[in-house]
XYZ file of C-alpha atoms in Angstrom:
595
model
C 7.848 10.402 26.892
C 10.078 7.120 27.262
C 7.761 3.853 26.053
C 7.477 2.398 29.649
C 6.182 5.974 30.782
C 3.256 5.329 28.121
C 2.689 2.050 29.057
C 2.131 3.193 32.755
C -0.127 5.553 31.731
C -2.321 3.073 29.604
C -2.430 0.496 32.500
C -3.657 2.811 35.131
C -6.462 4.026 32.739
C -6.976 0.010 31.763
C -7.386 -0.637 35.721
C -9.505 2.136 36.341
C -12.115 1.041 33.454
C -12.116 -2.422 34.615
C -10.277 -3.805 31.853
C -7.743 -6.720 31.834
C -5.956 -6.079 28.179
C -5.915 -3.579 25.221
C -5.884 -3.920 21.933
C -3.960 -1.314 19.818
C -4.276 -1.916 15.919
C -2.373 -0.169 13.589
C -5.205 1.760 11.972
C -7.317 4.691 12.611
C -11.138 5.103 11.869
C -11.060 4.999 8.237
C -9.115 1.424 8.052
C -6.584 2.892 5.592
C -3.028 1.746 5.206
C -1.684 5.339 5.530
C -2.890 6.942 8.862
C -2.374 10.842 9.809
C -0.099 11.727 12.318
C -2.874 12.598 14.641
C -4.169 8.913 14.334
C -1.092 6.942 14.709
C -1.798 5.270 18.001
C 0.536 2.414 17.802
C 3.563 4.607 16.912
C 2.623 6.374 20.167
C 2.510 3.091 22.309
C 5.100 1.434 20.994
C 7.487 3.339 19.202
C 6.855 0.952 15.950
C 6.756 2.827 12.374
C 5.736 -0.072 10.267
C 2.373 -0.245 7.927
C 1.089 -3.150 9.487
C 1.047 -4.307 13.145
C -0.844 -4.637 16.519
C -0.083 -4.477 20.071
C -1.858 -5.970 23.222
C -1.089 -4.341 26.572
C -1.944 -6.237 29.852
C -1.831 -5.059 33.297
C 1.627 -6.935 33.571
C 2.985 -7.342 30.259
C 2.351 -6.438 26.779
C 3.092 -8.042 23.245
C 3.572 -6.653 19.615
C 2.748 -8.309 16.508
C 4.244 -7.856 12.877
C 4.302 -9.912 9.902
C 7.726 -11.008 8.066
C 8.568 -7.784 6.518
C 8.868 -6.220 9.927
C 10.686 -8.839 11.704
C 14.057 -7.051 11.956
C 12.697 -3.369 12.425
C 10.374 -3.968 15.194
C 13.553 -5.358 17.207
C 15.231 -2.175 16.183
C 12.180 0.258 17.000
C 10.263 -1.413 20.127
C 12.153 -1.670 23.313
C 12.327 -5.885 24.389
C 12.116 -4.494 28.229
C 8.461 -3.716 27.432
C 7.097 -5.839 24.788
C 7.360 -9.433 23.372
C 7.758 -9.916 19.534
C 5.825 -12.051 17.745
C 4.784 -12.927 14.382
C 1.334 -11.480 13.380
C 0.292 -14.771 11.529
C 2.294 -17.292 12.885
C 1.071 -16.410 16.552
C -2.119 -14.152 16.174
C -2.867 -11.535 19.139
C -5.847 -13.553 19.652
C -4.305 -16.826 20.433
C -1.724 -15.262 22.615
C -4.547 -13.355 24.802
C -6.028 -16.744 25.007
C -3.078 -17.911 26.748
C -2.053 -15.035 28.787
C -5.679 -14.065 30.390
C -7.840 -16.140 33.033
C -11.502 -16.725 32.599
C -13.724 -13.722 33.131
C -10.944 -11.244 32.177
C -12.086 -8.144 30.018
C -10.445 -7.174 26.706
C -10.806 -3.418 25.032
C -11.094 -2.497 21.847
C -12.338 0.273 20.003
C -14.688 -0.738 17.250
C -13.712 2.241 15.162
C -10.175 0.742 14.542
C -11.464 -2.835 13.524
C -13.607 -4.453 10.784
C -16.717 -6.235 11.240
C -15.440 -9.698 10.595
C -12.322 -9.232 12.935
C -14.563 -8.160 15.664
C -16.995 -10.798 15.541
C -14.830 -13.802 15.171
C -12.579 -12.203 17.704
C -15.731 -11.803 20.322
C -16.544 -15.342 19.511
C -12.837 -16.863 20.229
C -12.536 -14.806 23.522
C -16.007 -15.971 24.818
C -15.527 -19.656 23.875
C -12.613 -19.319 26.747
C -15.038 -17.193 29.016
C -13.385 -13.570 28.107
C -15.250 -10.719 27.522
C -14.660 -8.293 24.651
C -15.671 -4.801 25.717
C -16.260 -2.206 22.918
C -15.016 1.462 23.613
C -14.998 4.517 21.542
C -13.372 6.936 23.970
C -9.991 5.662 23.091
C -7.537 4.662 26.228
C -4.755 5.874 23.904
C -6.566 9.272 23.004
C -6.983 9.741 26.631
C -3.178 9.314 27.321
C -1.899 11.098 24.536
C -1.460 14.612 25.493
C 0.517 16.509 22.708
C -1.839 14.540 20.149
C -1.550 16.559 17.239
C -4.373 18.469 15.408
C -6.070 16.681 12.628
C -5.028 18.491 9.354
C -8.248 19.653 7.543
C -7.580 21.020 3.801
C -10.080 21.630 1.183
C -10.146 18.515 -1.420
C -9.149 18.501 -5.206
C -11.705 18.664 -7.955
C -10.639 15.955 -10.192
C -11.449 16.806 -14.000
C -13.261 14.345 -15.944
C -10.914 15.059 -18.608
C -8.580 12.727 -15.803
C -11.651 10.323 -14.534
C -12.951 9.539 -18.158
C -16.255 9.443 -16.184
C -18.463 11.899 -14.268
C -19.667 11.177 -10.718
C -23.122 11.138 -11.588
C -22.402 8.274 -14.304
C -20.568 6.797 -11.774
C -23.029 6.905 -8.730
C -26.160 6.132 -11.321
C -23.727 3.103 -12.601
C -22.747 1.541 -9.270
C -26.467 2.343 -7.505
C -27.991 0.047 -10.009
C -25.702 -2.567 -9.212
C -26.376 -2.419 -5.535
C -30.161 -2.524 -6.437
C -29.561 -6.054 -8.514
C -27.992 -7.281 -5.137
C -30.987 -6.687 -3.462
C -30.277 -3.692 -1.298
C -31.765 -0.342 -1.282
C -28.016 1.182 -0.496
C -24.283 0.655 0.471
C -22.063 2.037 2.851
C -19.085 3.376 0.940
C -16.751 3.154 3.796
C -12.991 3.495 2.485
C -12.316 6.944 1.841
C -10.504 5.927 -1.741
C -14.127 4.279 -2.746
C -15.529 7.383 -1.809
C -13.017 9.533 -3.501
C -13.057 7.575 -6.924
C -17.106 7.801 -6.495
C -17.177 11.973 -6.439
C -14.049 12.544 -8.353
C -12.551 14.256 -5.134
C -9.026 13.682 -4.228
C -7.809 14.800 -0.357
C -4.917 16.398 0.666
C -5.079 15.389 4.378
C -3.038 12.510 4.541
C 0.424 12.056 3.331
C 0.947 10.130 0.238
C -2.724 9.421 -0.118
C -5.073 12.207 -1.500
C -8.134 10.508 -0.331
C -11.386 12.855 0.942
C -11.089 11.288 4.939
C -14.972 10.218 4.332
C -17.441 7.864 4.365
C -20.599 7.745 2.627
C -24.389 5.711 2.000
C -24.903 5.250 -1.834
C -28.421 4.874 -2.522
C -29.736 2.838 -5.251
C -31.213 6.193 -7.389
C -27.669 7.146 -7.210
C -27.757 10.028 -4.548
C -25.320 9.935 -1.615
C -25.131 10.794 1.933
C -21.669 11.981 2.619
C -20.463 12.305 6.239
C -17.407 14.409 5.865
C -15.789 17.573 7.632
C -17.368 20.699 5.479
C -14.131 22.170 5.557
C -12.747 19.678 3.416
C -15.223 20.073 0.647
C -13.752 22.902 -2.132
C -15.568 25.669 -3.423
C -17.634 24.705 -6.673
C -18.074 20.793 -5.124
C -21.639 20.705 -5.486
C -21.674 21.142 -9.358
C -18.860 19.281 -9.979
C -20.215 16.292 -7.957
C -23.851 16.508 -9.379
C -27.244 16.564 -7.907
C -28.210 14.319 -5.036
C -25.094 14.645 -2.907
C -26.193 15.345 0.546
C -23.409 16.648 3.170
C -23.525 15.371 6.623
C -20.895 16.439 9.432
C -18.732 13.652 11.187
C -20.604 14.715 14.326
C -23.899 13.629 12.766
C -22.633 10.336 11.405
C -23.987 8.443 14.330
C -27.439 9.915 13.937
C -27.818 8.952 10.367
C -26.430 5.775 10.320
C -28.548 4.811 13.273
C -31.678 5.907 11.461
C -32.088 3.769 8.509
C -34.628 1.599 10.055
C -36.310 -0.792 7.336
C -33.358 -0.164 4.792
C -31.326 -3.143 3.368
C -27.422 -2.026 3.281
C -24.591 -3.340 1.384
C -21.780 -3.060 3.635
C -18.363 -4.934 3.458
C -17.664 -6.584 6.980
C -13.748 -6.542 5.923
C -13.057 -3.135 4.447
C -15.399 -1.429 6.710
C -15.261 -0.473 10.270
C -17.223 -2.700 12.940
C -18.662 0.664 14.633
C -20.416 1.822 11.311
C -22.120 -1.491 10.622
C -23.231 -1.757 14.482
C -24.782 1.571 14.253
C -26.623 0.508 10.952
C -27.786 -2.545 12.853
C -28.874 -0.666 16.124
C -30.882 1.580 14.097
C -33.172 -1.324 12.379
C -31.160 -1.621 8.722
C -30.853 -5.005 7.580
C -26.677 -5.606 6.887
C -26.543 -7.234 3.269
C -22.578 -8.618 3.662
C -20.989 -8.042 0.194
C -18.027 -6.774 -1.185
C -17.794 -2.917 -1.564
C -19.559 -2.289 -4.969
C -16.937 0.074 -5.974
C -13.678 -1.756 -5.201
C -13.912 -3.844 -8.768
C -14.939 -0.672 -10.799
C -12.366 1.577 -9.411
C -9.893 -1.146 -9.803
C -10.402 -1.673 -13.699
C -9.316 1.666 -15.289
C -11.237 3.250 -17.996
C -9.318 4.267 -21.195
C -8.860 7.595 -19.877
C -7.230 6.709 -16.537
C -5.015 4.034 -18.380
C -3.310 6.921 -20.857
C -3.256 8.869 -17.721
C -1.222 6.267 -16.036
C 1.086 5.627 -19.198
C 1.806 9.673 -19.480
C 2.542 9.957 -15.307
C 5.003 6.855 -15.656
C 6.721 8.536 -18.735
C 7.072 11.814 -16.892
C 7.967 9.562 -13.816
C 10.614 7.667 -15.551
C 12.446 10.902 -16.564
C 13.065 11.635 -13.011
C 14.103 8.249 -12.099
C 16.552 8.053 -15.153
C 18.044 11.518 -14.392
C 18.591 10.315 -10.767
C 20.276 6.894 -11.536
C 22.176 9.119 -13.707
C 23.280 11.545 -11.371
C 23.836 8.473 -9.082
C 26.597 6.772 -11.216
C 28.243 10.152 -12.028
C 28.347 11.007 -8.158
C 29.856 7.363 -7.324
C 32.338 7.526 -10.494
C 33.895 10.816 -8.522
C 33.978 8.751 -5.174
C 30.897 10.730 -3.912
C 28.827 7.970 -1.871
C 25.949 10.049 -0.056
C 23.861 8.621 3.050
C 20.381 7.214 2.483
C 18.723 10.584 3.552
C 20.530 12.544 0.593
C 19.625 10.034 -1.908
C 15.992 10.300 -0.779
C 16.075 13.810 -1.157
C 18.044 13.964 -4.506
C 15.170 11.489 -5.895
C 12.219 13.821 -4.753
C 13.965 16.949 -6.079
C 14.255 15.073 -9.675
C 10.310 14.284 -9.281
C 9.315 17.405 -8.040
C 10.005 19.344 -11.086
C 7.620 17.340 -13.131
C 4.477 18.297 -14.319
C 1.106 17.227 -12.603
C 3.448 15.974 -9.391
C 1.687 16.192 -6.198
C 3.961 14.261 -3.819
C 5.424 10.545 -3.243
C 3.082 8.012 -3.397
C 4.821 6.623 -0.468
C 7.862 7.130 1.877
C 10.903 6.319 -0.256
C 12.608 3.074 0.703
C 16.115 4.223 0.398
C 18.364 1.369 1.577
C 22.036 1.436 1.475
C 23.970 -2.262 2.231
C 22.394 -4.533 4.683
C 19.454 -2.172 5.321
C 17.726 -3.268 1.812
C 17.291 -6.505 3.802
C 13.876 -4.707 5.613
C 11.850 -4.838 2.883
C 10.031 -1.958 4.097
C 13.004 -0.089 5.548
C 12.647 3.551 6.322
C 15.895 5.598 6.510
C 13.774 8.389 8.729
C 13.638 5.789 11.657
C 17.389 6.067 13.107
C 20.479 7.402 11.383
C 20.586 7.336 7.472
C 23.532 4.908 6.313
C 25.854 5.684 3.830
C 26.461 3.672 0.746
C 29.342 1.458 0.729
C 31.861 0.643 -1.913
C 31.307 -2.837 -3.416
C 27.693 -2.902 -2.262
C 24.019 -2.808 -3.670
C 21.458 0.073 -3.130
C 17.764 -0.524 -3.168
C 15.613 2.270 -3.976
C 11.695 1.812 -3.952
C 9.913 4.994 -4.464
C 6.973 6.371 -6.506
C 4.835 9.477 -7.122
C 1.687 10.841 -7.065
C 0.518 12.941 -10.007
C -2.679 14.140 -11.231
C -3.121 11.705 -13.691
C -1.719 8.424 -12.268
C 0.205 6.768 -9.016
C 3.723 5.328 -9.618
C 5.749 2.693 -7.803
C 9.117 1.683 -8.877
C 12.181 -0.101 -7.366
C 15.464 -0.680 -8.683
C 18.699 -2.185 -7.200
C 21.972 -0.427 -8.167
C 25.402 -1.691 -8.152
C 27.693 0.383 -5.870
C 31.241 -0.592 -7.286
C 31.201 -4.297 -7.449
C 28.723 -6.584 -5.304
C 30.172 -9.827 -6.412
C 29.193 -13.067 -7.995
C 26.986 -13.994 -5.467
C 24.683 -10.746 -5.692
C 24.861 -11.187 -9.386
C 23.774 -14.792 -9.317
C 20.550 -13.880 -6.907
C 19.498 -10.407 -8.755
C 19.591 -12.418 -11.673
C 17.354 -15.207 -10.519
C 15.337 -12.524 -9.559
C 14.840 -10.786 -12.653
C 14.307 -13.962 -14.290
C 11.218 -14.330 -12.463
C 9.976 -10.653 -13.213
C 10.753 -11.334 -16.981
C 8.580 -14.815 -16.619
C 5.423 -12.934 -15.103
C 5.819 -10.028 -17.418
C 5.541 -12.501 -20.106
C 2.607 -14.614 -18.563
C -0.223 -15.211 -21.081
C -3.691 -16.247 -19.014
C -7.188 -16.537 -19.667
C -10.392 -14.950 -18.303
C -10.895 -16.190 -14.688
C -7.103 -16.263 -13.819
C -6.105 -14.918 -9.926
C -2.747 -13.323 -8.976
C -2.338 -16.640 -7.217
C -2.141 -18.567 -10.004
C 0.657 -16.514 -11.526
C 2.621 -16.118 -8.261
C 4.700 -19.054 -8.837
C 6.018 -17.695 -12.315
C 7.842 -15.101 -10.084
C 9.235 -17.228 -7.493
C 10.348 -20.528 -9.500
C 13.877 -19.810 -10.206
C 14.326 -18.498 -6.695
C 12.777 -21.900 -5.390
C 14.993 -23.742 -7.707
C 17.493 -22.351 -5.587
C 16.055 -22.818 -2.369
C 15.262 -19.368 -2.017
C 12.371 -17.400 -1.765
C 10.850 -13.949 -0.184
C 8.314 -13.061 2.338
C 5.877 -10.606 1.067
C 3.484 -10.802 -2.045
C 4.667 -10.380 -5.756
C 2.354 -8.028 -6.930
C -0.108 -5.333 -5.591
C -3.085 -3.173 -7.412
C -2.423 0.154 -7.642
C -4.926 3.475 -8.095
C -5.494 6.110 -10.482
C -4.103 8.934 -8.308
C -5.120 7.208 -5.437
C -3.879 4.600 -2.982
C -0.249 2.930 -4.411
C -1.906 -0.352 -2.477
C -5.276 -1.019 -3.923
C -7.265 -3.771 -4.159
C -8.959 -6.412 -5.218
C -6.368 -7.542 -7.204
C -2.854 -9.014 -5.723
C -0.474 -11.487 -7.052
C 0.860 -13.482 -3.965
C 0.835 -17.025 -2.369
C -2.299 -16.264 -0.336
C -5.538 -17.355 -2.476
C -6.547 -14.096 -4.307
C -10.296 -14.436 -4.851
C -10.903 -11.830 -7.881
C -9.452 -12.817 -10.968
C -7.157 -10.145 -13.224
C -9.248 -8.166 -15.409
C -8.286 -5.648 -18.053
C -7.584 -2.126 -16.712
C -6.059 -3.670 -13.188
C -2.810 -1.940 -12.600
C -0.514 -4.485 -10.424
C 2.980 -4.692 -9.640
C 5.405 -6.715 -10.656
C 8.035 -6.836 -7.673
C 9.907 -10.300 -6.649
C 12.863 -9.882 -4.556
C 15.593 -11.530 -2.391
C 16.662 -10.643 1.000
C 19.695 -11.590 3.048
C 19.397 -10.829 6.601
C 22.532 -8.478 7.700
C 23.803 -8.231 4.309
C 21.559 -6.861 1.246
C 18.653 -6.942 -0.433
C 17.722 -6.924 -4.016
C 14.241 -6.070 -5.536
C 12.982 -5.224 -9.333
C 9.543 -3.784 -9.506
C 7.554 -2.433 -12.460
C 4.124 -1.360 -12.508
C 1.814 -3.347 -15.545
C -1.823 -3.081 -16.548
C -3.602 -5.925 -17.605
C -4.792 -5.754 -21.006
C -6.223 -8.150 -24.003
C -3.952 -10.149 -26.027
C -4.066 -9.152 -29.647
C -3.976 -12.068 -32.010
C -6.028 -14.988 -33.385
C -6.718 -17.465 -30.615
C -8.642 -20.178 -29.836
C -9.307 -18.648 -26.030
C -9.099 -15.061 -25.416
C -5.925 -14.315 -23.285
C -5.025 -11.603 -21.256
C -1.397 -10.572 -20.397
C 0.794 -7.376 -18.350
C 1.956 -4.478 -20.475
C 4.609 -2.298 -18.903
C 3.919 0.693 -17.617
C 7.479 1.653 -15.987
C 9.876 2.540 -18.286
C 13.286 2.660 -16.063
C 16.239 0.406 -17.232
C 17.554 -2.473 -14.706
C 20.995 -2.350 -14.038
C 23.050 -4.624 -15.977
C 26.030 -4.746 -13.823
C 24.076 -6.967 -11.746
C 23.293 -9.544 -14.465
C 24.889 -13.141 -14.535
C 24.313 -13.418 -18.196
C 25.340 -17.212 -18.292
C 21.690 -17.626 -16.182
C 19.572 -15.755 -19.111
C 18.387 -17.789 -21.960
C 17.726 -16.166 -25.320
C 14.168 -15.313 -24.708
C 15.035 -13.351 -21.308
C 18.007 -11.610 -23.030
C 15.385 -10.629 -26.021
C 13.171 -9.107 -23.478
C 15.592 -7.242 -22.033
C 16.769 -5.923 -24.815
C 13.179 -5.158 -26.357
C 12.231 -3.856 -22.800
C 15.504 -1.551 -22.640
C 15.040 -0.528 -26.336
C 11.413 0.954 -25.148
C 12.848 2.506 -22.357
C 15.308 4.174 -24.648
C 13.066 5.504 -27.355
C 10.325 6.879 -24.748
C 12.352 8.378 -22.436
C 15.456 9.183 -24.113
C 14.144 12.473 -26.208
C 12.942 14.029 -22.948
C 16.283 13.926 -21.525
C 19.323 16.571 -21.497
C 22.166 15.360 -23.846
C 24.215 14.183 -20.992
C 21.503 12.125 -19.533
C 20.672 10.820 -22.970
C 24.194 9.081 -23.399
C 23.745 7.581 -20.169
C 20.735 5.996 -21.036
C 21.902 4.286 -24.154
C 24.264 2.752 -22.717
C 22.132 1.738 -19.629
C 19.977 0.615 -22.362
C 22.674 -0.904 -24.968
C 21.818 -4.633 -26.481
C 22.400 -7.426 -24.226
C 22.401 -10.334 -26.547
C 25.566 -9.256 -28.230
C 27.400 -9.031 -24.603
C 26.454 -12.674 -24.200
């Protein structure tokens, strides 16, 4: 169905319900980054496949709003005749609505698809302009989406304590006590990855994201009211999770949330949807605004989870190194594949690894100019073929029972030229500077972000994305609260947090560069006046030495590369067949002697 036809159907329903505008976020009822196919409402309405964005449908127009990652992609996917294009941060949707609508206009939103903070702020902004925000859970897109796929419902995985390092009972009692200390009777555990971590379960229903599609109320005695489709609960879950986990169907969730009169319930207005919190309030509960109490404990991995992450990264490195060795051999023979073939080949190498469960996100397999779109997806059009004397950017990851991986490598295809080598080296210098950082307790990712950008800034360059995102333990590849970015990160980096180190550079229409490792925050050993934290690399794959301009690297940076590559060769090499061992030895050969 053409986009114009879908918009016509939405507008007809819009008018019949007395609305003047409809807001469609790139979100579903669980507010997760990864959305199952039956909840891809923004994609259905616009054709846009990015991971963040929003559309506003008016009776006589429409706008789509994306951030800097998708400014190129949105123009390729969304018809200009149907939508105007806007930057999500520089021209927010609400400001656009204020400019487009007359006083008295009615704006429809589904409160299940927005967090409470956004809803309240938007309601106030619209009311100040005499516009009305209308809450409608009978979703307009769902009513028009006649061939909407059915939801997947599969039994979850029971994750053993040998992988989690702590029982569900222990976690629930520990966090229940923390909720009590905050003066609440219970907490709304809304995010599916928080519920999954708390109960030591992993789901199978969302591509790339092994979470149980659910929400829960955790009480101070450690008991839980779990709202989930019963068919998602595997045999033996009661014994696995421990006592005092009460099951409620999704149909019973509204009644459960609406009958907590007199209870003080901790709820996160940023990560939980407005619908669940409004039901609690309407039922007589008192909302205690605060951060999801699972968020920080989940982010600070214990020793068992860190050991699992290290083991998963070694297996993942074997797969990626084998892929890179194969790719070099193929291009040496003049065989240049397209992006889809390359992504499939990389998946083949990963698929044979122990504990592999699937990709942790859609592989960004980007040839030449496509790499300038930092979240490019070759499935959105005709996959491009590698071109001689260019670069290939591959950002990929795996979900393993014992850990989640995410790695980007930029690969030389022939000779990309001096300018690419200069920029790649500036990016890598920033990566090395961040990796070498030492910082005291209380340091946030915002304090460290400049380390990764400094060499690009000196030359008048930058990149329009964060430098680092948190990563879960066989959970979401994008996990909070930890991050490294220009925007203020309020939560300090703490031992056990896994985070990415991924500076980049993107030249529109030409090429893209990114150097990404995952690292874990750890205490630095040694006799120091103040205790210090540092970053330990989990990713063990060589950087492409053919893209280096050695004249831009100082002795410490060369030493860092040689030490890192020696660790890669020593750890991964013995696990490879002989031919691939030889490739790795060459890829990891000392650079200091070359300079």
